[in-house]
Amino acid sequence: MPKVKEFLKNHKQFLLGLYIFIYAPWFAYLESAITTNYHVIHTALDDRIPFCEYFVLPYYAWFGYVGVIAVFIAIKDGPTCWKMGMYLLTGMTIFLIISSLYPNGLNLRPQVFPRENFCTALVQAMYRTDTPTNVLPSLHVYNAIGMHITLCVSPLLKNRRKIKAGSLVLMLLIVLSTMFIKQHSVIDVAAACLMAAIMYGVSFIILPRAVRSYKAKEKSVKTGMQI
């Protein structure tokens, strides 16, 4: 326990993980409560995107992508972690509020798969456990974009172009996967991209700049008082 306390003392950013105790029960309630009488998200473009079960692989890769980057940044780069945390927690809270006030869902999933293979089995298993409700905006897309942004802004990876390029490719595949396995509408994805752009500006630029300005003024005042 002393080692854990010492670790948390030096890595307070890990306390951001406590948000799971807010998000998990709230989302679980929405999943159980919103089963009928919800607005169906749909656009004509959704019908032009074919179902492709192979995209389930990058879809599931999201879990490792988000988890590995989040833990790595939390351990190695505290300042960037706080920015990432602000981005993720604010976006996820906005998602919960939207889902609570505007019940929504999809009717895009195929009734019959065009073929049977390992990937269609994975998609079928996912359909059984993940309801087609609470989809706007897509957190799968929003969080994936956030992880790529985090890698790009972290000074730890300043000159690691190959890692950033690989991250970009995986992030784009994850975004596309949500539409090709019919987990999200184009509208969900567009909304997630818009929210990501706004929250990038707020979490990674505006707030850090405001904090630096505040600390500079505070330091100036203290210096003046000492003189």
PDB file of C-alpha atoms in Angstrom:
ATOM      1  CA  MET A   1       0.000   0.000   0.000  1.00  0.00           C
ATOM      2  CA  PRO A   2       2.753   2.553   0.763  1.00  0.00           C
ATOM      3  CA  LYS A   3       4.134   1.998  -2.744  1.00  0.00           C
ATOM      4  CA  VAL A   4       0.677   2.516  -4.252  1.00  0.00           C
ATOM      5  CA  LYS A   5       0.201   5.731  -2.276  1.00  0.00           C
ATOM      6  CA  GLU A   6       3.617   6.952  -3.354  1.00  0.00           C
ATOM      7  CA  PHE A   7       2.838   6.125  -6.982  1.00  0.00           C
ATOM      8  CA  LEU A   8      -0.495   7.973  -6.897  1.00  0.00           C
ATOM      9  CA  LYS A   9       1.162  10.905  -5.155  1.00  0.00           C
ATOM     10  CA  ASN A  10       3.566  11.220  -8.066  1.00  0.00           C
ATOM     11  CA  HIS A  11       0.990  10.317 -10.725  1.00  0.00           C
ATOM     12  CA  LYS A  12      -2.190  12.122  -9.671  1.00  0.00           C
ATOM     13  CA  GLN A  13      -3.419  11.896 -13.260  1.00  0.00           C
ATOM     14  CA  PHE A  14      -4.383   8.270 -12.586  1.00  0.00           C
ATOM     15  CA  LEU A  15      -7.215   9.625 -10.433  1.00  0.00           C
ATOM     16  CA  LEU A  16      -8.915  10.544 -13.709  1.00  0.00           C
ATOM     17  CA  GLY A  17      -9.737   6.842 -13.941  1.00  0.00           C
ATOM     18  CA  LEU A  18     -12.258   7.283 -11.124  1.00  0.00           C
ATOM     19  CA  TYR A  19     -14.566   8.750 -13.763  1.00  0.00           C
ATOM     20  CA  ILE A  20     -15.449   5.175 -14.680  1.00  0.00           C
ATOM     21  CA  PHE A  21     -17.611   5.080 -11.530  1.00  0.00           C
ATOM     22  CA  ILE A  22     -19.715   7.876 -13.019  1.00  0.00           C
ATOM     23  CA  TYR A  23     -19.711   6.756 -16.633  1.00  0.00           C
ATOM     24  CA  ALA A  24     -20.329   3.014 -16.196  1.00  0.00           C
ATOM     25  CA  PRO A  25     -23.570   3.133 -14.138  1.00  0.00           C
ATOM     26  CA  TRP A  26     -24.953   6.039 -16.170  1.00  0.00           C
ATOM     27  CA  PHE A  27     -24.307   4.260 -19.469  1.00  0.00           C
ATOM     28  CA  ALA A  28     -25.618   0.944 -18.111  1.00  0.00           C
ATOM     29  CA  TYR A  29     -28.842   2.696 -17.118  1.00  0.00           C
ATOM     30  CA  LEU A  30     -29.230   4.204 -20.589  1.00  0.00           C
ATOM     31  CA  GLU A  31     -28.615   0.826 -22.243  1.00  0.00           C
ATOM     32  CA  SER A  32     -31.337  -0.811 -20.148  1.00  0.00           C
ATOM     33  CA  ALA A  33     -33.810   2.079 -20.228  1.00  0.00           C
ATOM     34  CA  ILE A  34     -33.661   3.068 -23.894  1.00  0.00           C
ATOM     35  CA  THR A  35     -35.009   0.074 -25.810  1.00  0.00           C
ATOM     36  CA  THR A  36     -38.017   1.600 -27.598  1.00  0.00           C
ATOM     37  CA  ASN A  37     -39.315   5.049 -28.507  1.00  0.00           C
ATOM     38  CA  TYR A  38     -35.988   6.402 -29.667  1.00  0.00           C
ATOM     39  CA  HIS A  39     -35.078   8.486 -32.700  1.00  0.00           C
ATOM     40  CA  VAL A  40     -33.618   6.366 -35.505  1.00  0.00           C
ATOM     41  CA  ILE A  41     -30.391   7.868 -36.845  1.00  0.00           C
ATOM     42  CA  HIS A  42     -30.178   7.379 -40.602  1.00  0.00           C
ATOM     43  CA  THR A  43     -28.989   9.029 -43.790  1.00  0.00           C
ATOM     44  CA  ALA A  44     -29.111   7.904 -47.417  1.00  0.00           C
ATOM     45  CA  LEU A  45     -25.330   7.590 -47.415  1.00  0.00           C
ATOM     46  CA  ASP A  46     -25.585   4.791 -44.837  1.00  0.00           C
ATOM     47  CA  ASP A  47     -27.389   2.652 -47.410  1.00  0.00           C
ATOM     48  CA  ARG A  48     -24.565   3.118 -49.894  1.00  0.00           C
ATOM     49  CA  ILE A  49     -21.922   1.813 -47.496  1.00  0.00           C
ATOM     50  CA  PRO A  50     -21.714  -1.984 -47.853  1.00  0.00           C
ATOM     51  CA  PHE A  51     -21.469  -4.293 -44.884  1.00  0.00           C
ATOM     52  CA  CYS A  52     -17.912  -5.627 -44.579  1.00  0.00           C
ATOM     53  CA  GLU A  53     -17.274  -7.934 -41.657  1.00  0.00           C
ATOM     54  CA  TYR A  54     -13.479  -7.651 -41.903  1.00  0.00           C
ATOM     55  CA  PHE A  55     -13.686  -4.185 -40.410  1.00  0.00           C
ATOM     56  CA  VAL A  56     -14.592  -5.828 -37.106  1.00  0.00           C
ATOM     57  CA  LEU A  57     -10.846  -6.363 -36.594  1.00  0.00           C
ATOM     58  CA  PRO A  58      -9.908  -2.663 -36.390  1.00  0.00           C
ATOM     59  CA  TYR A  59     -13.163  -2.096 -34.497  1.00  0.00           C
ATOM     60  CA  TYR A  60     -11.999  -4.438 -31.737  1.00  0.00           C
ATOM     61  CA  ALA A  61      -8.437  -3.098 -32.006  1.00  0.00           C
ATOM     62  CA  TRP A  62      -9.884   0.121 -30.577  1.00  0.00           C
ATOM     63  CA  PHE A  63      -9.840  -1.340 -27.074  1.00  0.00           C
ATOM     64  CA  GLY A  64      -6.109  -2.013 -27.169  1.00  0.00           C
ATOM     65  CA  TYR A  65      -5.394   1.238 -29.004  1.00  0.00           C
ATOM     66  CA  VAL A  66      -7.153   3.385 -26.425  1.00  0.00           C
ATOM     67  CA  GLY A  67      -6.003   1.376 -23.412  1.00  0.00           C
ATOM     68  CA  VAL A  68      -2.316   1.171 -24.305  1.00  0.00           C
ATOM     69  CA  ILE A  69      -1.991   4.842 -25.238  1.00  0.00           C
ATOM     70  CA  ALA A  70      -3.938   6.033 -22.180  1.00  0.00           C
ATOM     71  CA  VAL A  71      -1.817   4.015 -19.732  1.00  0.00           C
ATOM     72  CA  PHE A  72       1.459   4.873 -21.479  1.00  0.00           C
ATOM     73  CA  ILE A  73       0.738   8.604 -21.443  1.00  0.00           C
ATOM     74  CA  ALA A  74      -0.526   8.473 -17.849  1.00  0.00           C
ATOM     75  CA  ILE A  75       2.748   6.905 -16.705  1.00  0.00           C
ATOM     76  CA  LYS A  76       5.208   8.783 -18.891  1.00  0.00           C
ATOM     77  CA  ASP A  77       3.690  12.198 -19.648  1.00  0.00           C
ATOM     78  CA  GLY A  78       1.599  13.741 -16.881  1.00  0.00           C
ATOM     79  CA  PRO A  79       0.958  17.158 -18.493  1.00  0.00           C
ATOM     80  CA  THR A  80      -0.317  15.589 -21.723  1.00  0.00           C
ATOM     81  CA  CYS A  81      -2.372  13.110 -19.705  1.00  0.00           C
ATOM     82  CA  TRP A  82      -4.332  15.915 -18.063  1.00  0.00           C
ATOM     83  CA  LYS A  83      -5.150  17.333 -21.491  1.00  0.00           C
ATOM     84  CA  MET A  84      -6.164  13.887 -22.723  1.00  0.00           C
ATOM     85  CA  GLY A  85      -8.283  13.383 -19.613  1.00  0.00           C
ATOM     86  CA  MET A  86     -10.092  16.673 -20.114  1.00  0.00           C
ATOM     87  CA  TYR A  87     -10.783  15.735 -23.734  1.00  0.00           C
ATOM     88  CA  LEU A  88     -12.044  12.215 -22.949  1.00  0.00           C
ATOM     89  CA  LEU A  89     -14.048  12.930 -19.808  1.00  0.00           C
ATOM     90  CA  THR A  90     -15.753  16.017 -21.222  1.00  0.00           C
ATOM     91  CA  GLY A  91     -16.649  14.287 -24.483  1.00  0.00           C
ATOM     92  CA  MET A  92     -17.952  11.181 -22.744  1.00  0.00           C
ATOM     93  CA  THR A  93     -20.070  13.311 -20.412  1.00  0.00           C
ATOM     94  CA  ILE A  94     -21.503  15.236 -23.371  1.00  0.00           C
ATOM     95  CA  PHE A  95     -22.331  11.881 -24.977  1.00  0.00           C
ATOM     96  CA  LEU A  96     -24.172  10.732 -21.834  1.00  0.00           C
ATOM     97  CA  ILE A  97     -26.158  13.966 -21.635  1.00  0.00           C
ATOM     98  CA  ILE A  98     -27.138  13.770 -25.317  1.00  0.00           C
ATOM     99  CA  SER A  99     -28.214  10.138 -24.927  1.00  0.00           C
ATOM    100  CA  SER A 100     -30.269  11.032 -21.845  1.00  0.00           C
ATOM    101  CA  LEU A 101     -32.045  13.992 -23.438  1.00  0.00           C
ATOM    102  CA  TYR A 102     -32.260  12.640 -26.989  1.00  0.00           C
ATOM    103  CA  PRO A 103     -32.774   8.846 -27.001  1.00  0.00           C
ATOM    104  CA  ASN A 104     -31.364   7.527 -30.263  1.00  0.00           C
ATOM    105  CA  GLY A 105     -30.513   4.318 -32.046  1.00  0.00           C
ATOM    106  CA  LEU A 106     -29.897   2.560 -35.352  1.00  0.00           C
ATOM    107  CA  ASN A 107     -31.698   0.240 -37.715  1.00  0.00           C
ATOM    108  CA  LEU A 108     -28.727  -0.549 -39.959  1.00  0.00           C
ATOM    109  CA  ARG A 109     -27.644  -4.016 -38.914  1.00  0.00           C
ATOM    110  CA  PRO A 110     -28.114  -6.748 -41.539  1.00  0.00           C
ATOM    111  CA  GLN A 111     -30.732  -9.366 -40.719  1.00  0.00           C
ATOM    112  CA  VAL A 112     -28.740 -12.000 -42.583  1.00  0.00           C
ATOM    113  CA  PHE A 113     -24.986 -11.969 -43.170  1.00  0.00           C
ATOM    114  CA  PRO A 114     -23.897 -12.272 -46.823  1.00  0.00           C
ATOM    115  CA  ARG A 115     -21.447 -15.036 -45.808  1.00  0.00           C
ATOM    116  CA  GLU A 116     -20.246 -16.913 -42.757  1.00  0.00           C
ATOM    117  CA  ASN A 117     -16.680 -16.758 -41.480  1.00  0.00           C
ATOM    118  CA  PHE A 118     -14.650 -15.900 -38.393  1.00  0.00           C
ATOM    119  CA  CYS A 119     -15.255 -12.170 -38.754  1.00  0.00           C
ATOM    120  CA  THR A 120     -19.024 -12.479 -39.190  1.00  0.00           C
ATOM    121  CA  ALA A 121     -19.026 -14.617 -36.036  1.00  0.00           C
ATOM    122  CA  LEU A 122     -17.274 -11.777 -34.209  1.00  0.00           C
ATOM    123  CA  VAL A 123     -19.791  -9.261 -35.526  1.00  0.00           C
ATOM    124  CA  GLN A 124     -22.689 -11.492 -34.523  1.00  0.00           C
ATOM    125  CA  ALA A 125     -21.274 -11.869 -31.012  1.00  0.00           C
ATOM    126  CA  MET A 126     -20.906  -8.105 -30.757  1.00  0.00           C
ATOM    127  CA  TYR A 127     -24.475  -7.529 -31.929  1.00  0.00           C
ATOM    128  CA  ARG A 128     -25.699  -9.811 -29.137  1.00  0.00           C
ATOM    129  CA  THR A 129     -23.917  -7.855 -26.407  1.00  0.00           C
ATOM    130  CA  ASP A 130     -23.993  -4.279 -27.733  1.00  0.00           C
ATOM    131  CA  THR A 131     -27.398  -2.723 -28.299  1.00  0.00           C
ATOM    132  CA  PRO A 132     -27.958  -0.481 -31.367  1.00  0.00           C
ATOM    133  CA  THR A 133     -28.943   2.425 -29.098  1.00  0.00           C
ATOM    134  CA  ASN A 134     -27.098   5.424 -27.637  1.00  0.00           C
ATOM    135  CA  VAL A 135     -24.973   5.930 -30.725  1.00  0.00           C
ATOM    136  CA  LEU A 136     -24.828   9.716 -31.217  1.00  0.00           C
ATOM    137  CA  PRO A 137     -22.053  10.840 -31.293  1.00  0.00           C
ATOM    138  CA  SER A 138     -19.857   7.784 -31.780  1.00  0.00           C
ATOM    139  CA  LEU A 139     -17.549   7.422 -28.775  1.00  0.00           C
ATOM    140  CA  HIS A 140     -15.603   4.796 -30.702  1.00  0.00           C
ATOM    141  CA  VAL A 141     -14.696   7.492 -33.214  1.00  0.00           C
ATOM    142  CA  TYR A 142     -14.314  10.334 -30.720  1.00  0.00           C
ATOM    143  CA  ASN A 143     -11.959   8.443 -28.413  1.00  0.00           C
ATOM    144  CA  ALA A 144      -9.897   7.047 -31.297  1.00  0.00           C
ATOM    145  CA  ILE A 145      -9.335  10.560 -32.636  1.00  0.00           C
ATOM    146  CA  GLY A 146      -8.431  11.702 -29.129  1.00  0.00           C
ATOM    147  CA  MET A 147      -5.800   9.002 -28.766  1.00  0.00           C
ATOM    148  CA  HIS A 148      -4.173   9.963 -32.052  1.00  0.00           C
ATOM    149  CA  ILE A 149      -4.168  13.630 -31.066  1.00  0.00           C
ATOM    150  CA  THR A 150      -2.569  12.685 -27.746  1.00  0.00           C
ATOM    151  CA  LEU A 151       0.255  10.838 -29.480  1.00  0.00           C
ATOM    152  CA  CYS A 152       0.824  13.738 -31.854  1.00  0.00           C
ATOM    153  CA  VAL A 153       1.074  16.402 -29.136  1.00  0.00           C
ATOM    154  CA  SER A 154       3.104  14.416 -26.604  1.00  0.00           C
ATOM    155  CA  PRO A 155       6.746  15.546 -26.504  1.00  0.00           C
ATOM    156  CA  LEU A 156       7.699  11.905 -25.911  1.00  0.00           C
ATOM    157  CA  LEU A 157       6.859  11.146 -29.539  1.00  0.00           C
ATOM    158  CA  LYS A 158       8.029  14.395 -31.082  1.00  0.00           C
ATOM    159  CA  ASN A 159      10.294  12.725 -33.647  1.00  0.00           C
ATOM    160  CA  ARG A 160       8.575   9.330 -33.901  1.00  0.00           C
ATOM    161  CA  ARG A 161       7.003   9.777 -37.327  1.00  0.00           C
ATOM    162  CA  LYS A 162       6.500   6.068 -37.996  1.00  0.00           C
ATOM    163  CA  ILE A 163       4.553   5.613 -34.771  1.00  0.00           C
ATOM    164  CA  LYS A 164       2.386   8.627 -35.563  1.00  0.00           C
ATOM    165  CA  ALA A 165       1.806   7.392 -39.121  1.00  0.00           C
ATOM    166  CA  GLY A 166       0.826   3.947 -37.849  1.00  0.00           C
ATOM    167  CA  SER A 167      -1.499   5.554 -35.322  1.00  0.00           C
ATOM    168  CA  LEU A 168      -3.128   7.639 -38.056  1.00  0.00           C
ATOM    169  CA  VAL A 169      -3.760   4.568 -40.221  1.00  0.00           C
ATOM    170  CA  LEU A 170      -5.243   2.594 -37.326  1.00  0.00           C
ATOM    171  CA  MET A 171      -7.362   5.544 -36.232  1.00  0.00           C
ATOM    172  CA  LEU A 172      -8.803   5.954 -39.744  1.00  0.00           C
ATOM    173  CA  LEU A 173      -9.520   2.215 -39.964  1.00  0.00           C
ATOM    174  CA  ILE A 174     -11.326   2.368 -36.624  1.00  0.00           C
ATOM    175  CA  VAL A 175     -13.428   5.309 -37.819  1.00  0.00           C
ATOM    176  CA  LEU A 176     -14.352   3.485 -41.041  1.00  0.00           C
ATOM    177  CA  SER A 177     -15.035   0.239 -39.182  1.00  0.00           C
ATOM    178  CA  THR A 178     -17.921   1.749 -37.249  1.00  0.00           C
ATOM    179  CA  MET A 179     -19.790   2.342 -40.516  1.00  0.00           C
ATOM    180  CA  PHE A 180     -18.782  -0.802 -42.420  1.00  0.00           C
ATOM    181  CA  ILE A 181     -19.952  -3.162 -39.666  1.00  0.00           C
ATOM    182  CA  LYS A 182     -23.092  -1.047 -39.229  1.00  0.00           C
ATOM    183  CA  GLN A 183     -22.413   0.002 -35.659  1.00  0.00           C
ATOM    184  CA  HIS A 184     -22.815   3.676 -36.482  1.00  0.00           C
ATOM    185  CA  SER A 185     -24.401   5.973 -39.007  1.00  0.00           C
ATOM    186  CA  VAL A 186     -22.459   8.540 -40.986  1.00  0.00           C
ATOM    187  CA  ILE A 187     -24.253  11.099 -38.816  1.00  0.00           C
ATOM    188  CA  ASP A 188     -22.792   9.571 -35.635  1.00  0.00           C
ATOM    189  CA  VAL A 189     -19.312   9.680 -37.124  1.00  0.00           C
ATOM    190  CA  ALA A 190     -19.669  13.262 -38.378  1.00  0.00           C
ATOM    191  CA  ALA A 191     -20.948  14.388 -34.972  1.00  0.00           C
ATOM    192  CA  ALA A 192     -18.004  12.679 -33.266  1.00  0.00           C
ATOM    193  CA  CYS A 193     -15.526  14.365 -35.623  1.00  0.00           C
ATOM    194  CA  LEU A 194     -17.099  17.764 -34.967  1.00  0.00           C
ATOM    195  CA  MET A 195     -17.026  17.239 -31.206  1.00  0.00           C
ATOM    196  CA  ALA A 196     -13.418  16.031 -31.448  1.00  0.00           C
ATOM    197  CA  ALA A 197     -12.384  19.188 -33.313  1.00  0.00           C
ATOM    198  CA  ILE A 198     -14.048  21.423 -30.730  1.00  0.00           C
ATOM    199  CA  MET A 199     -12.705  19.533 -27.725  1.00  0.00           C
ATOM    200  CA  TYR A 200      -9.217  19.423 -29.227  1.00  0.00           C
ATOM    201  CA  GLY A 201      -9.237  23.207 -29.269  1.00  0.00           C
ATOM    202  CA  VAL A 202     -10.617  23.435 -25.740  1.00  0.00           C
ATOM    203  CA  SER A 203      -8.584  20.677 -24.059  1.00  0.00           C
ATOM    204  CA  PHE A 204      -5.253  20.886 -25.845  1.00  0.00           C
ATOM    205  CA  ILE A 205      -5.021  24.599 -26.701  1.00  0.00           C
ATOM    206  CA  ILE A 206      -7.407  27.003 -24.938  1.00  0.00           C
ATOM    207  CA  LEU A 207      -7.410  25.584 -21.382  1.00  0.00           C
ATOM    208  CA  PRO A 208      -3.634  24.909 -21.216  1.00  0.00           C
ATOM    209  CA  ARG A 209      -2.992  28.440 -22.489  1.00  0.00           C
ATOM    210  CA  ALA A 210      -5.365  29.856 -19.862  1.00  0.00           C
ATOM    211  CA  VAL A 211      -3.656  27.848 -17.106  1.00  0.00           C
ATOM    212  CA  ARG A 212      -0.207  29.033 -18.200  1.00  0.00           C
ATOM    213  CA  SER A 213      -1.427  32.628 -18.269  1.00  0.00           C
ATOM    214  CA  TYR A 214      -2.954  32.313 -14.801  1.00  0.00           C
ATOM    215  CA  LYS A 215       0.225  30.780 -13.351  1.00  0.00           C
ATOM    216  CA  ALA A 216       2.355  33.488 -14.955  1.00  0.00           C
ATOM    217  CA  LYS A 217       0.198  36.237 -13.439  1.00  0.00           C
ATOM    218  CA  GLU A 218       0.203  34.498 -10.056  1.00  0.00           C
ATOM    219  CA  LYS A 219       3.989  34.222 -10.156  1.00  0.00           C
ATOM    220  CA  SER A 220       4.275  37.877 -11.149  1.00  0.00           C
ATOM    221  CA  VAL A 221       2.078  38.943  -8.230  1.00  0.00           C
ATOM    222  CA  LYS A 222       4.118  36.888  -5.751  1.00  0.00           C
ATOM    223  CA  THR A 223       7.361  38.310  -7.128  1.00  0.00           C
ATOM    224  CA  GLY A 224       5.980  41.835  -6.782  1.00  0.00           C
ATOM    225  CA  MET A 225       4.935  41.207  -3.187  1.00  0.00           C
ATOM    226  CA  GLN A 226       8.419  39.935  -2.327  1.00  0.00           C
ATOM    227  CA  ILE A 227       9.997  43.064  -3.784  1.00  0.00           C
TER     228      ILE A 227
END
